[in-house]
Tab-separated table of N, CA and C in Angstrom:
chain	number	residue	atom	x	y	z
A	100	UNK	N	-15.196	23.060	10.422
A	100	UNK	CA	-14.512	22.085	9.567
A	100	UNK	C	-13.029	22.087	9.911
A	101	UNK	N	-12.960	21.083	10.030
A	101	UNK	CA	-10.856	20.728	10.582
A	101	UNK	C	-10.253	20.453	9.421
A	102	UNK	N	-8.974	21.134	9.004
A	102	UNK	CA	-7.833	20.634	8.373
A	102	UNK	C	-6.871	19.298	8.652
A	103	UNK	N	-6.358	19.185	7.981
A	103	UNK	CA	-5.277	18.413	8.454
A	103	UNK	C	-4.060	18.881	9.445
A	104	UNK	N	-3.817	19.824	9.323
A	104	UNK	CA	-3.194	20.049	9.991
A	104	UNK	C	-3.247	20.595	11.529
A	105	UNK	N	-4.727	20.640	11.982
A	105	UNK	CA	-5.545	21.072	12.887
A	105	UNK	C	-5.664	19.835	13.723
A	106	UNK	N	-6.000	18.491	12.540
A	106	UNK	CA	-6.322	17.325	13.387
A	106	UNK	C	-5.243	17.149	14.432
A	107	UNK	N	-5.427	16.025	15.662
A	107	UNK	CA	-4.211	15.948	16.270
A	107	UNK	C	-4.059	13.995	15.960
A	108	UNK	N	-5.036	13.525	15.376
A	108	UNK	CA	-4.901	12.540	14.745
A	108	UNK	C	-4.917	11.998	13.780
A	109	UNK	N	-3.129	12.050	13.221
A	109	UNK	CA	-2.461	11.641	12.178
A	109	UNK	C	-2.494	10.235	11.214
A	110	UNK	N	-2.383	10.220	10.043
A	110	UNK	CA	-2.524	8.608	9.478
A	110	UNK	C	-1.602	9.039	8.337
A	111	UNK	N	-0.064	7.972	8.395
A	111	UNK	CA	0.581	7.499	7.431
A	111	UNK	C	0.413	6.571	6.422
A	112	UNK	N	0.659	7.002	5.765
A	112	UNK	CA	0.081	5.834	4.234
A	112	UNK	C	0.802	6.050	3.429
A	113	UNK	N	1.431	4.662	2.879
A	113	UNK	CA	2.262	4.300	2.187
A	113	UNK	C	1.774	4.782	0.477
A	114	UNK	N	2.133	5.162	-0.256
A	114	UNK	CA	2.005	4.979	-1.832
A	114	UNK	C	2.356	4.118	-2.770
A	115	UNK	N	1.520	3.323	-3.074
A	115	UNK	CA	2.136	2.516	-4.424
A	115	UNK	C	1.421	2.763	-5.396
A	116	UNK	N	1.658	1.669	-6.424
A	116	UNK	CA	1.093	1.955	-7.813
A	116	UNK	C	0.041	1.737	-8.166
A	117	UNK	N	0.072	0.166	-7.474
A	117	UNK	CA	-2.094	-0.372	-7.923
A	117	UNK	C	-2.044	-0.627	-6.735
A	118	UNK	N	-3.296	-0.972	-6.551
A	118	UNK	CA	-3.773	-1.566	-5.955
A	118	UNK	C	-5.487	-2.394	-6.189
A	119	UNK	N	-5.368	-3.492	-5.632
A	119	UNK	CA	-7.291	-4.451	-5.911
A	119	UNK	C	-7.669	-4.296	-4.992
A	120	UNK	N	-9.323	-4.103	-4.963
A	120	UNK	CA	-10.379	-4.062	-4.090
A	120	UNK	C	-10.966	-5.422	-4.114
A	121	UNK	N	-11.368	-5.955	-3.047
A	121	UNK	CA	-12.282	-7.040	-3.735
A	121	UNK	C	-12.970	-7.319	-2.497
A	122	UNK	N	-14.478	-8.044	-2.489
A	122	UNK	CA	-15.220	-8.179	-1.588
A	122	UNK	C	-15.726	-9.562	-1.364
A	123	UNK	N	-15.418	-9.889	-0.071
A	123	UNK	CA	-15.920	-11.783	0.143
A	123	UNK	C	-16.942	-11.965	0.401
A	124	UNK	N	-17.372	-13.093	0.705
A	124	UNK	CA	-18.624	-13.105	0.584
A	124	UNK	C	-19.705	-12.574	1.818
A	125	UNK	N	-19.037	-12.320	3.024
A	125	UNK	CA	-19.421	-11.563	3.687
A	125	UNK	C	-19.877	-10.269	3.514
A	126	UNK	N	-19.376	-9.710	2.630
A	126	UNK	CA	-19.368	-8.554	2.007
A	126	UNK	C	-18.341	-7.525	2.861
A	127	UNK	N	-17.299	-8.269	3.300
A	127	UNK	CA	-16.360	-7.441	3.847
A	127	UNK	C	-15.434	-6.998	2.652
A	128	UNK	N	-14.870	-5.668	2.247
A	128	UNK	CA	-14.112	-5.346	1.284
A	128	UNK	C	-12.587	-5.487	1.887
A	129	UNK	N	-11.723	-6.131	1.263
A	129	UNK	CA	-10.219	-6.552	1.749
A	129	UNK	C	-9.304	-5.628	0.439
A	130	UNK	N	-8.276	-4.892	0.870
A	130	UNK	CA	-7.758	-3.936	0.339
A	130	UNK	C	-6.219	-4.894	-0.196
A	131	UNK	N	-5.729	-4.900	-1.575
A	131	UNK	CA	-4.601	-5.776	-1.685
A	131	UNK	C	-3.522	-4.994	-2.152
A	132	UNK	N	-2.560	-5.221	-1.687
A	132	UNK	CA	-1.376	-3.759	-1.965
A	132	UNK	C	0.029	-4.968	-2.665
A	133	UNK	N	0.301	-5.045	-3.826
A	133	UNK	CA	1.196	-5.679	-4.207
A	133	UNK	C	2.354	-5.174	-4.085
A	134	UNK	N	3.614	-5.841	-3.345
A	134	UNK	CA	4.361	-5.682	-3.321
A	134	UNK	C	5.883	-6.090	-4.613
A	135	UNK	N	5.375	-6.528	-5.348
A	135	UNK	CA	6.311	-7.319	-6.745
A	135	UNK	C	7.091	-6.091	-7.168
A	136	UNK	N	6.899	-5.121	-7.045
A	136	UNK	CA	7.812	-4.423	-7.940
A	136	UNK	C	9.185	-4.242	-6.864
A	137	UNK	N	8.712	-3.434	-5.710
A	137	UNK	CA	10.046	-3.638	-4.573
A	137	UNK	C	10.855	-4.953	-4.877
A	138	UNK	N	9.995	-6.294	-4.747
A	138	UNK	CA	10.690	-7.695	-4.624
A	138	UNK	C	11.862	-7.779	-5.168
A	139	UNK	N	11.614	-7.148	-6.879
A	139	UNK	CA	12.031	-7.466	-7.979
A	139	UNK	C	12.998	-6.278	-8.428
A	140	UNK	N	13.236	-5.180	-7.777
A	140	UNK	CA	14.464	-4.475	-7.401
A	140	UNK	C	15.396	-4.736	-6.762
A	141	UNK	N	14.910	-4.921	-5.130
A	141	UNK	CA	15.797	-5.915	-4.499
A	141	UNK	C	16.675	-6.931	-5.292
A	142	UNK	N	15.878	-7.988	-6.168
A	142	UNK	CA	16.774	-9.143	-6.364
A	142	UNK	C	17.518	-8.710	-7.621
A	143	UNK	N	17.352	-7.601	-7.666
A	143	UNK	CA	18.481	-7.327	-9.262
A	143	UNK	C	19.723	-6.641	-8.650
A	144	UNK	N	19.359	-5.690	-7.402
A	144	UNK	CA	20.580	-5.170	-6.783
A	144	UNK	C	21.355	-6.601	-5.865
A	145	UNK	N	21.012	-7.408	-5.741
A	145	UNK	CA	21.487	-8.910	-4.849
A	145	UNK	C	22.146	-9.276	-6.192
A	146	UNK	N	21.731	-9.679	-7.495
A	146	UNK	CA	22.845	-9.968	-8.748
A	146	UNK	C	23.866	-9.727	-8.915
A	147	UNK	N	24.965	-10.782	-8.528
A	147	UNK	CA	26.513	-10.225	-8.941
A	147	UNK	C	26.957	-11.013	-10.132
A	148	UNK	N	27.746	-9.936	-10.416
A	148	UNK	CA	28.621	-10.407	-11.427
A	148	UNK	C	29.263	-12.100	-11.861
């Protein structure tokens, strides 16, 4: 059994908060990662006075 740290092939992955699953009709599952909360930081630090 391999660790992670044993593997020599690595995978970065981002963290957010939610995320939706949802499946078409193919029955392929498509993974949806919302980005709105970043957006909506950004445009409050862009707000001037």
């Amino acid at each position: 059994m391999s660790t992670v740290e044993e593997d020599s092939d690595t995978v970065t992955v981002e963290t957010v908060n939610s995320v939706t699953l949802t499946q078409d009709t193919e029955g392929n599952l498509i993974l949806h990662c919302p980005q709105n909360e970043a957006d909506e930081i950004d445009s409050e630090d862009s707000i001037e006075p």
